[in-house]
Amino acid sequence: MTDDDVEIQFSESIKETVLLALEKETGIKPKDVESVMFVAAGDVVKEDSEHGSYYTVKGIFACHRKGDFKLIKE
């Protein structure tokens, strides 16, 4: 990993937020998504605070590795 690369670990609450936004935009419900890959993109800025460094991200994109969501089949 180079200095320009930033690895971002998504917490469950962030995943839930992104999935709820996905539902609002596409109608795909979180319970219907079997797997999804989260990719952070946009302006990633390193911030410093008295508790240590953290990153802010202005864009979060969600996609499946094949470019689509893998939905649960009934």
PDB file of C-alpha atoms in Angstrom:
ATOM      1  CA  MET A   1       0.000   0.000   0.000  1.00  0.00           C
ATOM      2  CA  THR A   2       1.420   3.382  -0.953  1.00  0.00           C
ATOM      3  CA  ASP A   3       1.001   6.650   0.905  1.00  0.00           C
ATOM      4  CA  ASP A   4      -1.715   7.587  -1.596  1.00  0.00           C
ATOM      5  CA  ASP A   5      -3.781   4.471  -0.846  1.00  0.00           C
ATOM      6  CA  VAL A   6      -6.172   4.481   2.065  1.00  0.00           C
ATOM      7  CA  GLU A   7      -7.779   1.307   3.346  1.00  0.00           C
ATOM      8  CA  ILE A   8     -11.099   1.954   5.009  1.00  0.00           C
ATOM      9  CA  GLN A   9     -12.763  -0.560   7.281  1.00  0.00           C
ATOM     10  CA  PHE A  10     -16.532  -0.184   7.304  1.00  0.00           C
ATOM     11  CA  SER A  11     -18.350  -0.627  10.571  1.00  0.00           C
ATOM     12  CA  GLU A  12     -21.717  -2.356  10.594  1.00  0.00           C
ATOM     13  CA  SER A  13     -23.471   0.969  11.201  1.00  0.00           C
ATOM     14  CA  ILE A  14     -21.887   2.480   8.073  1.00  0.00           C
ATOM     15  CA  LYS A  15     -22.859  -0.595   6.049  1.00  0.00           C
ATOM     16  CA  GLU A  16     -26.417  -0.280   7.311  1.00  0.00           C
ATOM     17  CA  THR A  17     -26.503   3.419   6.416  1.00  0.00           C
ATOM     18  CA  VAL A  18     -25.259   2.746   2.880  1.00  0.00           C
ATOM     19  CA  LEU A  19     -27.757  -0.089   2.390  1.00  0.00           C
ATOM     20  CA  LEU A  20     -30.611   2.142   3.571  1.00  0.00           C
ATOM     21  CA  ALA A  21     -29.495   4.841   1.115  1.00  0.00           C
ATOM     22  CA  LEU A  22     -29.380   2.169  -1.598  1.00  0.00           C
ATOM     23  CA  GLU A  23     -32.967   1.181  -0.771  1.00  0.00           C
ATOM     24  CA  LYS A  24     -34.105   4.792  -0.990  1.00  0.00           C
ATOM     25  CA  GLU A  25     -32.479   5.271  -4.403  1.00  0.00           C
ATOM     26  CA  THR A  26     -33.159   1.875  -6.013  1.00  0.00           C
ATOM     27  CA  GLY A  27     -35.882   0.135  -4.018  1.00  0.00           C
ATOM     28  CA  ILE A  28     -33.554  -2.813  -3.260  1.00  0.00           C
ATOM     29  CA  LYS A  29     -34.175  -3.735   0.377  1.00  0.00           C
ATOM     30  CA  PRO A  30     -31.195  -4.551   2.662  1.00  0.00           C
ATOM     31  CA  LYS A  31     -32.767  -7.931   3.558  1.00  0.00           C
ATOM     32  CA  ASP A  32     -32.695  -8.868  -0.152  1.00  0.00           C
ATOM     33  CA  VAL A  33     -28.976  -8.221  -0.599  1.00  0.00           C
ATOM     34  CA  GLU A  34     -26.866 -11.342  -0.057  1.00  0.00           C
ATOM     35  CA  SER A  35     -23.477  -9.772  -0.709  1.00  0.00           C
ATOM     36  CA  VAL A  36     -22.163  -6.372  -1.607  1.00  0.00           C
ATOM     37  CA  MET A  37     -18.716  -4.847  -1.892  1.00  0.00           C
ATOM     38  CA  PHE A  38     -18.274  -1.409  -0.391  1.00  0.00           C
ATOM     39  CA  VAL A  39     -15.855   0.913  -2.124  1.00  0.00           C
ATOM     40  CA  ALA A  40     -15.043   4.311  -0.714  1.00  0.00           C
ATOM     41  CA  ALA A  41     -14.435   7.009  -3.270  1.00  0.00           C
ATOM     42  CA  GLY A  42     -14.439  10.745  -3.550  1.00  0.00           C
ATOM     43  CA  ASP A  43     -12.537  13.168  -1.387  1.00  0.00           C
ATOM     44  CA  VAL A  44     -10.708  11.242   1.339  1.00  0.00           C
ATOM     45  CA  VAL A  45      -9.160  13.693   3.782  1.00  0.00           C
ATOM     46  CA  LYS A  46      -6.943  12.840   6.735  1.00  0.00           C
ATOM     47  CA  GLU A  47      -7.911  14.863   9.791  1.00  0.00           C
ATOM     48  CA  ASP A  48      -6.011  15.158  13.054  1.00  0.00           C
ATOM     49  CA  SER A  49      -7.598  15.449  16.457  1.00  0.00           C
ATOM     50  CA  GLU A  50      -6.455  15.196  20.044  1.00  0.00           C
ATOM     51  CA  HIS A  51      -7.631  11.562  19.964  1.00  0.00           C
ATOM     52  CA  GLY A  52      -5.554  10.725  16.880  1.00  0.00           C
ATOM     53  CA  SER A  53      -5.956  10.773  13.128  1.00  0.00           C
ATOM     54  CA  TYR A  54      -9.146   9.883  11.287  1.00  0.00           C
ATOM     55  CA  TYR A  55     -10.386  10.067   7.701  1.00  0.00           C
ATOM     56  CA  THR A  56     -13.426  11.782   6.261  1.00  0.00           C
ATOM     57  CA  VAL A  57     -14.952  10.440   3.057  1.00  0.00           C
ATOM     58  CA  LYS A  58     -17.341  12.460   0.886  1.00  0.00           C
ATOM     59  CA  GLY A  59     -18.436   9.616  -1.383  1.00  0.00           C
ATOM     60  CA  ILE A  60     -19.217   5.969  -0.625  1.00  0.00           C
ATOM     61  CA  PHE A  61     -20.084   3.627  -3.444  1.00  0.00           C
ATOM     62  CA  ALA A  62     -21.520   0.140  -3.036  1.00  0.00           C
ATOM     63  CA  CYS A  63     -21.336  -2.520  -5.712  1.00  0.00           C
ATOM     64  CA  HIS A  64     -20.956  -6.241  -6.154  1.00  0.00           C
ATOM     65  CA  ARG A  65     -17.669  -7.501  -7.535  1.00  0.00           C
ATOM     66  CA  LYS A  66     -19.388  -8.219 -10.847  1.00  0.00           C
ATOM     67  CA  GLY A  67     -20.763  -4.686 -10.930  1.00  0.00           C
ATOM     68  CA  ASP A  68     -24.159  -5.588  -9.550  1.00  0.00           C
ATOM     69  CA  PHE A  69     -25.701  -6.664  -6.284  1.00  0.00           C
ATOM     70  CA  LYS A  70     -26.082 -10.337  -5.503  1.00  0.00           C
ATOM     71  CA  LEU A  71     -29.656 -10.667  -4.351  1.00  0.00           C
ATOM     72  CA  ILE A  72     -31.097 -13.449  -2.228  1.00  0.00           C
ATOM     73  CA  LYS A  73     -33.145 -15.759  -4.422  1.00  0.00           C
ATOM     74  CA  GLU A  74     -36.363 -17.129  -2.966  1.00  0.00           C
TER      75      GLU A  74
END
